Each structure stands twice: as structure tokens, then as C-alpha cells.
Amino acid sequence: MRWLDWLRLVLSSVLASPLKSLLTALGIAIGIAAVTLLTSMGEGVRHYVLDNFSQFGTRIIAISPGKTETSGMGSLISSVRLLTMDDLRLLENLPGAEHVVANVQGSGPIRHGEKVRNTTIYGTTPSMVKAWDFKVASGRFLPDNHRQNSPAYAVLGHKVKTELFTTSNPLGEIIRVGGQRYRVIGVMQEKGSMLGFDLDDMVYIPADRALSLFDREGLMEIDVVFSAATTSDRMASLIKQRLIARHGQEDFTLVTQDEMLASLNRILSMLTLGIAALGSISLIVGGVGIFTVMTTNLADRIPEIGLLRAIGTSRRQLLGIFVGEAIALSLLGGLAGMGFALLVLAILSIALPEFPMTPNVIYLFSALISSVIIGLIAGIRPAWQASKLSPVVALRDE
């Protein structure tokens, strides 16, 4: 049998009952559409999270106080020593360090006149705006005062300014941050949110004053932004050497931005795979539908099978015809489901441009291949039964 004859027989069988073929392929189409939409949503969330973390740059090393080590007898020894402003000044002199940023964070009331807003209070250093590429809309950011006895200056986030001052100019005005008087010297440009954390709903004050405000003895974190001329491994090694020489031991933890992004990528990729597996249940249901229809068709087409066997069609050729029908039905459903899903994604991208939906070619191709494999598995048993029919018994049904 020529392959064109085989293709003609397969297509004629599929097109002979278009409604039945359509309903059979519908199960696969729904499964493919579900997998495509769910994986696109998962990929969109993955890209959204990674982009949000990457907006501050990728050449970053975060240093936090404390290091947990495993010791003998199954015990854990936790060595905790605070990171101080002296540590910050030490790291600023590291070769390759472009910006070193202090982090002291808390929350409290911000008062101006009769208006009060509870929001995030972020203690930091002047290099923060350059390190994170934050822009000042009006006024200026915190001045460099060598991190000691900083003046009581505050910079407002866009939302805090709007809530406390509406349309009036806040520069030079006095506000109370956690009960202490601060003079407003700047307002930040609107930045938006990151993973549900509103970057505009905060007030920036000097790190040394934040330590006093929150009654803390040490910084929560120090971030080092290093030059593109060096690597994260080399920079991490230099930081370790300097801090160990100062502290006498490794009582801190380093996390590079590369490690953080790699961990996030692994977690979110596993989440996408789990979503794809969940959507694949619909594909299995579609495969059961194909198996049911192919088994039913076998009883209806016994005379046709007998005629084909009588004119010389071999068992292998007959097996190929029935398997080809199952694959054609599943492939038809797969293409229809994929087309529908891509149409929905296109409409969503226009109607909701901020909604993350990113179709992945690998997942699309895998879903289509899966539909073909499911069609093959679903059709092979009915095809095998058809190929085993005796021509004489099959023609007797005519």
C-alpha cells in the first residue's frame, strides 16, 4: 500500500462522520487548550517574578548577620554577630565594589498635621538610588554624612507624598516618623510594586537614625553592587576575607543575586511543570474518548475490514490504518485546542497587558506530541483487534 493510499483511507474514515470525529477530537482539544493556557500562565508568572527581582540588577551580593553550621552529635551551632555601620564602611573600600547599601526596615506612623499614615520606614544610605536605579522626582535623596549622626532628613515615596500632602509641595515640611521630627528633602518617582510589596508606600531615612528609631544595634542586611569587571565568586571571596578578618570568624551569610535567581527559577519551573501535569488530566480524558469511539467503530466497520482483508490488505497495513485514524483524531484535536488557546492568549494580552501570560514553545510542542502519543495509545488496542479479524468472519457480517 502506498502511503498516499494509506493517508486517503485514514482521512476518508475521519471525514465520513464529521460530527463524531469533531466530538471525539473535542476531548483532546480541551486538554491541549488547558495545558497551553495553564503553562502559559505559569511561565508568565515565572518571567514576572524573575524580572521583578532583576530590575535591581544582577551584580548584587546580599550579606546578612548570622551563620548556622552543623556540629558534632547532631547539634546546630548558630553564631550570630551583628553587621554594623563600621562593616559597611569597610566594604565600601573593597576593590570592585561600586555601591554598598545598608538596610534597616520597619513600620510605623508617619504624621503631617492631622494626617497619619502607617507605612514602611526604610533606613538606608545615600548610594541606594544609584544601586537600585531609583529616581528622585523632586528635591534630593539623603545626603552623605559618613553614616554617623545623620541629620533628621526624610524622603517620601510617591504614595506617601500623595496621601499626606495631596497636590501641595512637601519639600521643607516637617513630618513625624515614629514620633520623631524629620524634614522632607525629597520625593521619589513612582516605582510600582514588586511581588505585592509597594515600593511607593514608604519613607526613606538615614540608616543610623533608623537603628535608633527601631532600637536595633545592627543592620538587617548589607548589599554590595559590584563592577562588571569582576565576578560574583571573586567578589564574594573578597567580602568573606574582609569580614572574617574583622569579626574573627565567618558569622555572616552571603547570597549572590545569581544564586537567588537560580533558586527562584527552579522553584517556579517546578510549579509550571506541576500545572502542566494538572492540565494533562484533560488529555487522558480525551484519550479515553478516542479509545471508546475507536472500539465502537470497530463493531460498525467489520464488513469494511473483511473487504479490505479480502482484496489483500495485510494485518500490518490494517493496523496502520486504524492507528492512523486515532492519531489523526488526536492531532486534529491538538491543533484545534492549541489554536484556541493561542487566540485566548492574544485576546488577553490586548485586554490585560499587565497580566503575565507567556506561551513556551517547548510546552506547546510537548503538548502536541503528547496528544499524538495519547491517540496512538488509545487506538492501538482497537486497531490490533481489527487486524486479527478473519476475512471470512468479517465478510459474513455483510
mmCIF file of C-alpha atoms in Angstrom:
data_model
loop_
_atom_site.group_PDB
_atom_site.id
_atom_site.type_symbol
_atom_site.label_atom_id
_atom_site.label_comp_id
_atom_site.label_asym_id
_atom_site.label_seq_id
_atom_site.Cartn_x
_atom_site.Cartn_y
_atom_site.Cartn_z
ATOM 1 C CA MET A 1 0.000 0.000 0.000
ATOM 2 C CA ARG A 2 1.360 3.385 -0.979
ATOM 3 C CA TRP A 3 1.491 5.975 1.734
ATOM 4 C CA LEU A 4 -0.843 8.258 -0.252
ATOM 5 C CA ASP A 5 -3.428 5.448 -0.356
ATOM 6 C CA TRP A 6 -2.985 4.954 3.389
ATOM 7 C CA LEU A 7 -3.452 8.688 4.024
ATOM 8 C CA ARG A 8 -6.552 8.762 1.787
ATOM 9 C CA LEU A 9 -8.113 5.843 3.668
ATOM 10 C CA VAL A 10 -7.355 7.401 7.052
ATOM 11 C CA LEU A 11 -8.758 10.826 6.128
ATOM 12 C CA SER A 12 -11.823 9.375 4.436
ATOM 13 C CA SER A 13 -12.648 7.442 7.585
ATOM 14 C CA VAL A 14 -12.238 10.556 9.723
ATOM 15 C CA LEU A 15 -14.285 12.760 7.366
ATOM 16 C CA ALA A 16 -17.024 10.180 6.799
ATOM 17 C CA SER A 17 -18.610 11.074 10.160
ATOM 18 C CA PRO A 18 -17.555 14.698 10.756
ATOM 19 C CA LEU A 19 -19.744 15.230 13.821
ATOM 20 C CA LYS A 20 -18.484 12.078 15.513
ATOM 21 C CA SER A 21 -14.874 12.996 14.655
ATOM 22 C CA LEU A 22 -15.385 16.515 15.970
ATOM 23 C CA LEU A 23 -16.810 15.322 19.275
ATOM 24 C CA THR A 24 -14.037 12.739 19.596
ATOM 25 C CA ALA A 25 -11.330 15.340 18.960
ATOM 26 C CA LEU A 26 -13.011 17.786 21.343
ATOM 27 C CA GLY A 27 -11.708 15.970 24.420
ATOM 28 C CA ILE A 28 -8.123 16.264 23.193
ATOM 29 C CA ALA A 29 -8.724 19.897 22.165
ATOM 30 C CA ILE A 30 -9.912 20.810 25.669
ATOM 31 C CA GLY A 31 -6.908 19.060 27.200
ATOM 32 C CA ILE A 32 -4.415 20.795 24.914
ATOM 33 C CA ALA A 33 -6.098 24.176 25.495
ATOM 34 C CA ALA A 34 -5.962 23.630 29.269
ATOM 35 C CA VAL A 35 -2.282 22.644 29.212
ATOM 36 C CA THR A 36 -1.371 25.566 26.936
ATOM 37 C CA LEU A 37 -3.231 28.163 28.995
ATOM 38 C CA LEU A 38 -2.037 26.867 32.359
ATOM 39 C CA THR A 39 1.611 26.538 31.319
ATOM 40 C CA SER A 40 1.499 29.975 29.693
ATOM 41 C CA MET A 41 0.223 31.387 32.965
ATOM 42 C CA GLY A 42 2.952 29.554 34.885
ATOM 43 C CA GLU A 43 5.656 30.791 32.504
ATOM 44 C CA GLY A 44 4.243 34.311 32.712
ATOM 45 C CA VAL A 45 4.416 34.268 36.499
ATOM 46 C CA ARG A 46 7.975 32.907 36.332
ATOM 47 C CA HIS A 47 9.125 35.679 33.990
ATOM 48 C CA TYR A 48 7.261 38.279 36.045
ATOM 49 C CA VAL A 49 8.939 37.231 39.298
ATOM 50 C CA LEU A 50 12.404 36.989 37.747
ATOM 51 C CA ASP A 51 12.002 40.351 36.006
ATOM 52 C CA ASN A 52 10.940 41.964 39.277
ATOM 53 C CA PHE A 53 13.994 40.621 41.049
ATOM 54 C CA SER A 54 16.256 41.534 38.140
ATOM 55 C CA GLN A 55 15.090 45.142 37.962
ATOM 56 C CA PHE A 56 17.579 45.964 40.733
ATOM 57 C CA GLY A 57 20.410 44.414 38.733
ATOM 58 C CA THR A 58 22.132 41.034 38.787
ATOM 59 C CA ARG A 59 25.547 42.043 40.138
ATOM 60 C CA ILE A 60 24.444 42.036 43.762
ATOM 61 C CA ILE A 61 25.647 40.231 46.872
ATOM 62 C CA ALA A 62 23.454 40.357 49.976
ATOM 63 C CA ILE A 63 25.126 39.989 53.382
ATOM 64 C CA SER A 64 23.002 39.105 56.401
ATOM 65 C CA PRO A 65 24.129 38.595 60.003
ATOM 66 C CA GLY A 66 24.444 35.125 61.462
ATOM 67 C CA LYS A 67 25.567 31.779 60.096
ATOM 68 C CA THR A 68 24.205 28.371 61.028
ATOM 69 C CA GLU A 69 26.636 25.458 60.997
ATOM 70 C CA THR A 70 26.281 21.756 61.679
ATOM 71 C CA SER A 71 28.441 20.437 64.507
ATOM 72 C CA GLY A 72 29.032 17.053 66.080
ATOM 73 C CA MET A 73 26.417 14.979 67.937
ATOM 74 C CA GLY A 74 23.736 16.210 65.518
ATOM 75 C CA SER A 75 23.584 19.659 67.110
ATOM 76 C CA LEU A 76 23.359 23.011 65.393
ATOM 77 C CA ILE A 77 25.565 25.877 66.459
ATOM 78 C CA SER A 78 24.267 29.287 65.469
ATOM 79 C CA SER A 79 26.795 32.087 65.540
ATOM 80 C CA VAL A 80 25.129 35.488 65.352
ATOM 81 C CA ARG A 81 27.055 38.745 65.291
ATOM 82 C CA LEU A 82 25.570 41.996 64.149
ATOM 83 C CA LEU A 83 26.505 43.840 60.986
ATOM 84 C CA THR A 84 27.372 47.413 61.868
ATOM 85 C CA MET A 85 27.909 50.701 60.086
ATOM 86 C CA ASP A 86 31.646 50.072 60.528
ATOM 87 C CA ASP A 87 31.245 46.901 58.442
ATOM 88 C CA LEU A 88 29.506 48.997 55.816
ATOM 89 C CA ARG A 89 32.407 51.464 55.648
ATOM 90 C CA LEU A 90 34.863 48.577 55.450
ATOM 91 C CA LEU A 91 33.084 47.079 52.430
ATOM 92 C CA GLU A 92 32.871 50.438 50.656
ATOM 93 C CA ASN A 93 36.652 50.309 50.200
ATOM 94 C CA LEU A 94 36.627 46.904 48.539
ATOM 95 C CA PRO A 95 38.101 46.873 45.003
ATOM 96 C CA GLY A 96 35.283 46.317 42.550
ATOM 97 C CA ALA A 97 32.522 47.495 44.893
ATOM 98 C CA GLU A 98 30.504 50.174 43.102
ATOM 99 C CA HIS A 99 27.778 50.727 45.711
ATOM 100 C CA VAL A 100 27.267 49.459 49.259
ATOM 101 C CA VAL A 101 23.768 49.830 50.683
ATOM 102 C CA ALA A 102 22.571 49.470 54.272
ATOM 103 C CA ASN A 103 19.142 48.033 55.035
ATOM 104 C CA VAL A 104 17.159 48.670 58.211
ATOM 105 C CA GLN A 105 13.439 48.204 57.768
ATOM 106 C CA GLY A 106 10.389 48.568 59.939
ATOM 107 C CA SER A 107 6.982 50.167 60.020
ATOM 108 C CA GLY A 108 5.372 52.976 61.927
ATOM 109 C CA PRO A 109 3.125 56.033 61.746
ATOM 110 C CA ILE A 110 4.015 58.978 59.511
ATOM 111 C CA ARG A 111 2.266 62.160 60.631
ATOM 112 C CA HIS A 112 1.842 65.531 58.973
ATOM 113 C CA GLY A 113 -0.584 67.875 60.651
ATOM 114 C CA GLU A 114 -3.754 65.962 61.278
ATOM 115 C CA LYS A 115 -2.983 63.246 58.705
ATOM 116 C CA VAL A 116 -1.394 59.968 59.792
ATOM 117 C CA ARG A 117 -0.360 57.036 57.605
ATOM 118 C CA ASN A 118 1.124 53.760 58.841
ATOM 119 C CA THR A 119 3.683 52.644 56.324
ATOM 120 C CA THR A 120 7.133 51.131 55.785
ATOM 121 C CA ILE A 121 10.120 53.048 57.155
ATOM 122 C CA TYR A 122 13.312 52.180 55.293
ATOM 123 C CA GLY A 123 16.665 53.118 56.754
ATOM 124 C CA THR A 124 19.345 53.226 54.100
ATOM 125 C CA THR A 125 22.396 55.038 52.768
ATOM 126 C CA PRO A 126 22.778 57.651 50.006
ATOM 127 C CA SER A 127 24.087 55.122 47.473
ATOM 128 C CA MET A 128 20.722 53.322 47.382
ATOM 129 C CA VAL A 129 19.318 55.393 44.498
ATOM 130 C CA LYS A 130 22.311 54.580 42.284
ATOM 131 C CA ALA A 131 22.492 50.949 43.341
ATOM 132 C CA TRP A 132 18.798 50.209 42.679
ATOM 133 C CA ASP A 133 18.325 52.795 39.916
ATOM 134 C CA PHE A 134 15.642 54.676 41.841
ATOM 135 C CA LYS A 135 14.849 58.179 40.608
ATOM 136 C CA VAL A 136 14.113 61.272 42.686
ATOM 137 C CA ALA A 137 11.113 63.197 41.339
ATOM 138 C CA SER A 138 11.727 66.386 43.289
ATOM 139 C CA GLY A 139 14.274 67.594 45.799
ATOM 140 C CA ARG A 140 17.175 65.274 46.553
ATOM 141 C CA PHE A 141 17.939 61.990 48.252
ATOM 142 C CA LEU A 142 19.619 61.517 51.615
ATOM 143 C CA PRO A 143 22.949 63.376 51.873
ATOM 144 C CA ASP A 144 26.228 61.588 52.525
ATOM 145 C CA ASN A 145 27.115 62.266 56.149
ATOM 146 C CA HIS A 146 29.645 59.453 56.620
ATOM 147 C CA ARG A 147 26.881 57.353 58.255
ATOM 148 C CA GLN A 148 27.257 58.988 61.693
ATOM 149 C CA ASN A 149 24.908 61.448 63.363
ATOM 150 C CA SER A 150 22.959 61.985 60.164
ATOM 151 C CA PRO A 151 20.556 64.923 60.074
ATOM 152 C CA ALA A 152 16.852 64.173 60.507
ATOM 153 C CA TYR A 153 16.015 64.195 56.801
ATOM 154 C CA ALA A 154 13.332 62.076 55.119
ATOM 155 C CA VAL A 155 12.492 61.243 51.517
ATOM 156 C CA LEU A 156 8.913 60.273 50.726
ATOM 157 C CA GLY A 157 7.649 57.596 48.406
ATOM 158 C CA HIS A 158 5.175 58.717 45.753
ATOM 159 C CA LYS A 159 2.122 57.281 47.503
ATOM 160 C CA VAL A 160 3.066 58.641 50.939
ATOM 161 C CA LYS A 161 3.501 62.117 49.438
ATOM 162 C CA THR A 162 0.103 61.898 47.749
ATOM 163 C CA GLU A 163 -1.664 60.714 50.896
ATOM 164 C CA LEU A 164 -0.117 63.253 53.279
ATOM 165 C CA PHE A 165 0.311 66.307 51.061
ATOM 166 C CA THR A 166 -2.089 65.677 48.112
ATOM 167 C CA THR A 167 -1.026 68.279 45.497
ATOM 168 C CA SER A 168 0.980 70.616 47.746
ATOM 169 C CA ASN A 169 4.782 70.743 47.772
ATOM 170 C CA PRO A 170 6.192 68.734 50.720
ATOM 171 C CA LEU A 171 9.809 69.911 50.396
ATOM 172 C CA GLY A 172 10.957 71.615 53.568
ATOM 173 C CA GLU A 173 7.915 70.486 55.536
ATOM 174 C CA ILE A 174 8.217 68.802 58.930
ATOM 175 C CA ILE A 175 6.776 65.309 59.414
ATOM 176 C CA ARG A 176 6.905 62.913 62.335
ATOM 177 C CA VAL A 177 8.364 59.472 61.637
ATOM 178 C CA GLY A 178 7.640 57.131 64.512
ATOM 179 C CA GLY A 179 7.130 60.153 66.742
ATOM 180 C CA GLN A 180 10.413 61.877 65.765
ATOM 181 C CA ARG A 181 10.655 65.110 63.748
ATOM 182 C CA TYR A 182 12.068 64.866 60.223
ATOM 183 C CA ARG A 183 12.374 67.441 57.460
ATOM 184 C CA VAL A 184 11.254 66.325 53.981
ATOM 185 C CA ILE A 185 14.026 66.912 51.432
ATOM 186 C CA GLY A 186 12.833 64.799 48.504
ATOM 187 C CA VAL A 187 10.102 62.774 46.827
ATOM 188 C CA MET A 188 10.780 59.594 44.844
ATOM 189 C CA GLN A 189 9.458 58.857 41.381
ATOM 190 C CA GLU A 190 6.641 56.357 41.136
ATOM 191 C CA LYS A 191 8.139 52.858 41.123
ATOM 192 C CA GLY A 192 5.177 50.486 41.476
ATOM 193 C CA SER A 193 5.011 47.170 43.297
ATOM 194 C CA MET A 194 7.287 44.160 43.460
ATOM 195 C CA LEU A 195 5.690 40.836 44.439
ATOM 196 C CA GLY A 196 2.957 42.633 46.357
ATOM 197 C CA PHE A 197 5.407 44.969 48.108
ATOM 198 C CA ASP A 198 4.538 48.609 47.331
ATOM 199 C CA LEU A 199 7.783 50.479 46.680
ATOM 200 C CA ASP A 200 5.932 53.810 46.650
ATOM 201 C CA ASP A 201 4.369 53.384 50.088
ATOM 202 C CA MET A 202 7.480 54.001 52.189
ATOM 203 C CA VAL A 203 9.602 56.699 53.765
ATOM 204 C CA TYR A 204 13.406 56.715 53.488
ATOM 205 C CA ILE A 205 15.542 57.916 56.396
ATOM 206 C CA PRO A 206 19.297 57.571 57.179
ATOM 207 C CA ALA A 207 20.309 54.081 58.338
ATOM 208 C CA ASP A 208 21.926 55.249 61.597
ATOM 209 C CA ARG A 209 18.734 57.074 62.570
ATOM 210 C CA ALA A 210 16.655 54.004 61.680
ATOM 211 C CA LEU A 211 18.799 51.918 64.041
ATOM 212 C CA SER A 212 17.961 54.349 66.830
ATOM 213 C CA LEU A 213 14.281 54.561 65.847
ATOM 214 C CA PHE A 214 13.786 50.770 65.871
ATOM 215 C CA ASP A 215 16.135 50.281 68.859
ATOM 216 C CA ARG A 216 18.413 47.981 66.880
ATOM 217 C CA GLU A 217 22.148 47.515 67.362
ATOM 218 C CA GLY A 218 22.884 46.168 63.902
ATOM 219 C CA LEU A 219 21.809 46.322 60.279
ATOM 220 C CA MET A 220 19.364 43.831 58.818
ATOM 221 C CA GLU A 221 21.376 43.480 55.611
ATOM 222 C CA ILE A 222 24.194 44.994 53.596
ATOM 223 C CA ASP A 223 24.001 44.818 49.804
ATOM 224 C CA VAL A 224 27.098 45.151 47.646
ATOM 225 C CA VAL A 225 26.715 46.061 43.969
ATOM 226 C CA PHE A 226 29.946 45.171 42.217
ATOM 227 C CA SER A 227 31.568 46.124 38.939
ATOM 228 C CA ALA A 228 31.021 44.203 35.712
ATOM 229 C CA ALA A 229 34.807 43.796 35.526
ATOM 230 C CA THR A 230 34.731 41.191 38.308
ATOM 231 C CA THR A 231 32.661 38.076 39.063
ATOM 232 C CA SER A 232 30.262 37.274 41.878
ATOM 233 C CA ASP A 233 32.530 34.452 43.100
ATOM 234 C CA ARG A 234 35.575 36.702 43.287
ATOM 235 C CA MET A 235 33.624 39.478 44.959
ATOM 236 C CA ALA A 236 32.099 37.077 47.488
ATOM 237 C CA SER A 237 35.597 35.803 48.308
ATOM 238 C CA LEU A 238 36.872 39.352 48.924
ATOM 239 C CA ILE A 239 33.876 40.152 51.152
ATOM 240 C CA LYS A 240 34.452 36.991 53.184
ATOM 241 C CA GLN A 241 38.130 37.789 53.665
ATOM 242 C CA ARG A 242 37.436 41.331 54.882
ATOM 243 C CA LEU A 243 34.605 40.423 57.245
ATOM 244 C CA ILE A 244 36.365 37.346 58.674
ATOM 245 C CA ALA A 245 39.449 39.472 59.337
ATOM 246 C CA ARG A 246 37.255 41.990 61.166
ATOM 247 C CA HIS A 247 34.940 39.576 63.020
ATOM 248 C CA GLY A 248 37.451 36.798 63.647
ATOM 249 C CA GLN A 249 35.126 34.171 62.159
ATOM 250 C CA GLU A 250 32.547 33.662 59.428
ATOM 251 C CA ASP A 251 29.461 34.775 61.359
ATOM 252 C CA PHE A 252 27.520 36.074 58.363
ATOM 253 C CA THR A 253 25.790 34.699 55.280
ATOM 254 C CA LEU A 254 26.367 35.719 51.667
ATOM 255 C CA VAL A 255 23.750 35.262 48.958
ATOM 256 C CA THR A 256 24.522 36.312 45.399
ATOM 257 C CA GLN A 257 21.802 37.521 43.063
ATOM 258 C CA ASP A 258 22.737 34.713 40.666
ATOM 259 C CA GLU A 259 22.022 32.109 43.358
ATOM 260 C CA MET A 260 18.755 33.771 44.295
ATOM 261 C CA LEU A 261 17.541 33.958 40.692
ATOM 262 C CA ALA A 262 18.621 30.358 40.024
ATOM 263 C CA SER A 263 16.699 29.126 43.088
ATOM 264 C CA LEU A 264 13.614 31.104 42.113
ATOM 265 C CA ASN A 265 13.832 29.815 38.563
ATOM 266 C CA ARG A 266 13.984 26.195 39.769
ATOM 267 C CA ILE A 267 11.032 26.643 42.112
ATOM 268 C CA LEU A 268 8.880 28.402 39.522
ATOM 269 C CA SER A 269 9.831 25.916 36.787
ATOM 270 C CA MET A 270 8.695 23.055 39.037
ATOM 271 C CA LEU A 271 5.470 24.960 39.665
ATOM 272 C CA THR A 272 4.915 25.263 35.907
ATOM 273 C CA LEU A 273 5.554 21.535 35.458
ATOM 274 C CA GLY A 274 3.034 20.784 38.199
ATOM 275 C CA ILE A 275 0.463 22.980 36.466
ATOM 276 C CA ALA A 276 1.172 21.195 33.178
ATOM 277 C CA ALA A 277 0.672 17.816 34.871
ATOM 278 C CA LEU A 278 -2.633 19.021 36.280
ATOM 279 C CA GLY A 279 -3.814 20.132 32.849
ATOM 280 C CA SER A 280 -2.718 16.804 31.360
ATOM 281 C CA ILE A 281 -5.586 15.077 33.174
ATOM 282 C CA SER A 282 -7.856 16.523 30.473
ATOM 283 C CA LEU A 283 -5.633 14.892 27.843
ATOM 284 C CA ILE A 284 -6.111 11.498 29.492
ATOM 285 C CA VAL A 285 -9.880 12.017 29.449
ATOM 286 C CA GLY A 286 -9.629 12.844 25.732
ATOM 287 C CA GLY A 287 -7.627 9.677 25.169
ATOM 288 C CA VAL A 288 -10.364 7.618 26.831
ATOM 289 C CA GLY A 289 -12.858 9.238 24.419
ATOM 290 C CA ILE A 290 -10.763 8.234 21.406
ATOM 291 C CA PHE A 291 -10.444 4.679 22.718
ATOM 292 C CA THR A 292 -14.223 4.459 23.192
ATOM 293 C CA VAL A 293 -15.008 5.763 19.702
ATOM 294 C CA MET A 294 -12.413 3.553 18.033
ATOM 295 C CA THR A 295 -13.786 0.486 19.835
ATOM 296 C CA THR A 296 -17.326 1.383 18.740
ATOM 297 C CA ASN A 297 -16.159 1.957 15.165
ATOM 298 C CA LEU A 298 -14.634 -1.498 15.124
ATOM 299 C CA ALA A 299 -18.044 -3.151 15.538
ATOM 300 C CA ASP A 300 -19.589 -0.913 12.866
ATOM 301 C CA ARG A 301 -16.832 -1.453 10.315
ATOM 302 C CA ILE A 302 -16.410 -5.230 10.430
ATOM 303 C CA PRO A 303 -17.708 -5.637 6.839
ATOM 304 C CA GLU A 304 -15.252 -2.954 5.636
ATOM 305 C CA ILE A 305 -12.429 -4.749 7.421
ATOM 306 C CA GLY A 306 -13.413 -8.041 5.773
ATOM 307 C CA LEU A 307 -13.437 -6.404 2.331
ATOM 308 C CA LEU A 308 -10.030 -4.852 2.863
ATOM 309 C CA ARG A 309 -8.601 -8.186 4.019
ATOM 310 C CA ALA A 310 -10.211 -9.961 1.046
ATOM 311 C CA ILE A 311 -8.559 -7.684 -1.512
ATOM 312 C CA GLY A 312 -5.135 -8.294 0.017
ATOM 313 C CA THR A 313 -4.706 -5.799 2.827
ATOM 314 C CA SER A 314 -2.236 -7.267 5.299
ATOM 315 C CA ARG A 315 -2.709 -7.255 9.070
ATOM 316 C CA ARG A 316 0.125 -4.722 9.418
ATOM 317 C CA GLN A 317 -1.486 -2.393 6.883
ATOM 318 C CA LEU A 318 -4.876 -2.696 8.591
ATOM 319 C CA LEU A 319 -3.247 -1.998 11.938
ATOM 320 C CA GLY A 320 -1.628 1.092 10.408
ATOM 321 C CA ILE A 321 -4.978 2.363 9.071
ATOM 322 C CA PHE A 322 -6.738 2.149 12.437
ATOM 323 C CA VAL A 323 -3.776 3.601 14.358
ATOM 324 C CA GLY A 324 -3.562 6.367 11.765
ATOM 325 C CA GLU A 325 -7.227 7.266 12.360
ATOM 326 C CA ALA A 326 -6.644 7.533 16.109
ATOM 327 C CA ILE A 327 -3.563 9.698 15.591
ATOM 328 C CA ALA A 328 -5.391 11.887 13.048
ATOM 329 C CA LEU A 329 -8.245 12.478 15.504
ATOM 330 C CA SER A 330 -5.881 13.354 18.352
ATOM 331 C CA LEU A 331 -3.733 15.560 16.108
ATOM 332 C CA LEU A 332 -6.833 17.365 14.859
ATOM 333 C CA GLY A 333 -7.948 17.954 18.443
ATOM 334 C CA GLY A 334 -4.456 19.043 19.476
ATOM 335 C CA LEU A 335 -4.164 21.631 16.703
ATOM 336 C CA ALA A 336 -7.664 22.940 17.391
ATOM 337 C CA GLY A 337 -7.008 23.208 21.137
ATOM 338 C CA MET A 338 -3.672 24.923 20.590
ATOM 339 C CA GLY A 339 -5.199 27.386 18.118
ATOM 340 C CA PHE A 340 -7.992 28.215 20.549
ATOM 341 C CA ALA A 341 -5.537 28.684 23.449
ATOM 342 C CA LEU A 342 -3.288 30.993 21.406
ATOM 343 C CA LEU A 343 -6.334 33.014 20.367
ATOM 344 C CA VAL A 344 -7.352 33.398 24.026
ATOM 345 C CA LEU A 345 -3.785 34.426 24.931
ATOM 346 C CA ALA A 346 -3.751 37.026 22.161
ATOM 347 C CA ILE A 347 -7.061 38.484 23.363
ATOM 348 C CA LEU A 348 -5.840 38.550 26.983
ATOM 349 C CA SER A 349 -2.581 40.261 26.010
ATOM 350 C CA ILE A 350 -4.604 43.057 24.397
ATOM 351 C CA ALA A 351 -7.316 43.325 27.060
ATOM 352 C CA LEU A 352 -4.993 42.809 30.073
ATOM 353 C CA PRO A 353 -1.461 43.812 29.047
ATOM 354 C CA GLU A 354 -0.257 43.730 32.667
ATOM 355 C CA PHE A 355 -1.420 40.127 33.118
ATOM 356 C CA PRO A 356 1.590 37.788 32.672
ATOM 357 C CA MET A 357 0.834 35.143 30.039
ATOM 358 C CA THR A 358 3.891 33.813 28.204
ATOM 359 C CA PRO A 359 3.460 30.734 25.967
ATOM 360 C CA ASN A 360 6.512 28.492 25.931
ATOM 361 C CA VAL A 361 7.323 26.839 22.594
ATOM 362 C CA ILE A 362 8.711 23.762 24.365
ATOM 363 C CA TYR A 363 5.482 23.224 26.301
ATOM 364 C CA LEU A 364 3.392 23.824 23.161
ATOM 365 C CA PHE A 365 5.397 21.292 21.176
ATOM 366 C CA SER A 366 5.356 18.806 24.082
ATOM 367 C CA ALA A 367 1.574 19.117 24.421
ATOM 368 C CA LEU A 368 1.103 18.453 20.698
ATOM 369 C CA ILE A 369 3.414 15.432 20.803
ATOM 370 C CA SER A 370 1.560 14.211 23.894
ATOM 371 C CA SER A 371 -1.751 14.370 22.034
ATOM 372 C CA VAL A 372 -0.298 12.240 19.242
ATOM 373 C CA ILE A 373 1.091 9.704 21.731
ATOM 374 C CA ILE A 374 -2.237 9.531 23.562
ATOM 375 C CA GLY A 375 -4.010 8.953 20.241
ATOM 376 C CA LEU A 376 -1.541 6.194 19.435
ATOM 377 C CA ILE A 377 -2.039 4.509 22.813
ATOM 378 C CA ALA A 378 -5.816 4.893 22.672
ATOM 379 C CA GLY A 379 -6.086 3.488 19.148
ATOM 380 C CA ILE A 380 -3.620 0.634 19.244
ATOM 381 C CA ARG A 381 -5.868 -1.905 21.020
ATOM 382 C CA PRO A 382 -8.895 -1.418 18.716
ATOM 383 C CA ALA A 383 -6.506 -1.464 15.748
ATOM 384 C CA TRP A 384 -4.963 -4.721 16.960
ATOM 385 C CA GLN A 385 -8.404 -6.285 17.332
ATOM 386 C CA ALA A 386 -9.324 -5.154 13.817
ATOM 387 C CA SER A 387 -6.165 -6.647 12.325
ATOM 388 C CA LYS A 388 -6.882 -10.036 13.965
ATOM 389 C CA LEU A 389 -10.335 -10.417 12.375
ATOM 390 C CA SER A 390 -10.644 -13.272 9.891
ATOM 391 C CA PRO A 391 -11.694 -12.074 6.391
ATOM 392 C CA VAL A 392 -14.320 -14.849 6.141
ATOM 393 C CA VAL A 393 -15.900 -13.976 9.505
ATOM 394 C CA ALA A 394 -15.826 -10.264 8.711
ATOM 395 C CA LEU A 395 -17.438 -10.698 5.255
ATOM 396 C CA ARG A 396 -20.128 -12.921 6.741
ATOM 397 C CA ASP A 397 -21.437 -9.850 8.630
ATOM 398 C CA GLU A 398 -22.029 -8.152 5.266
#
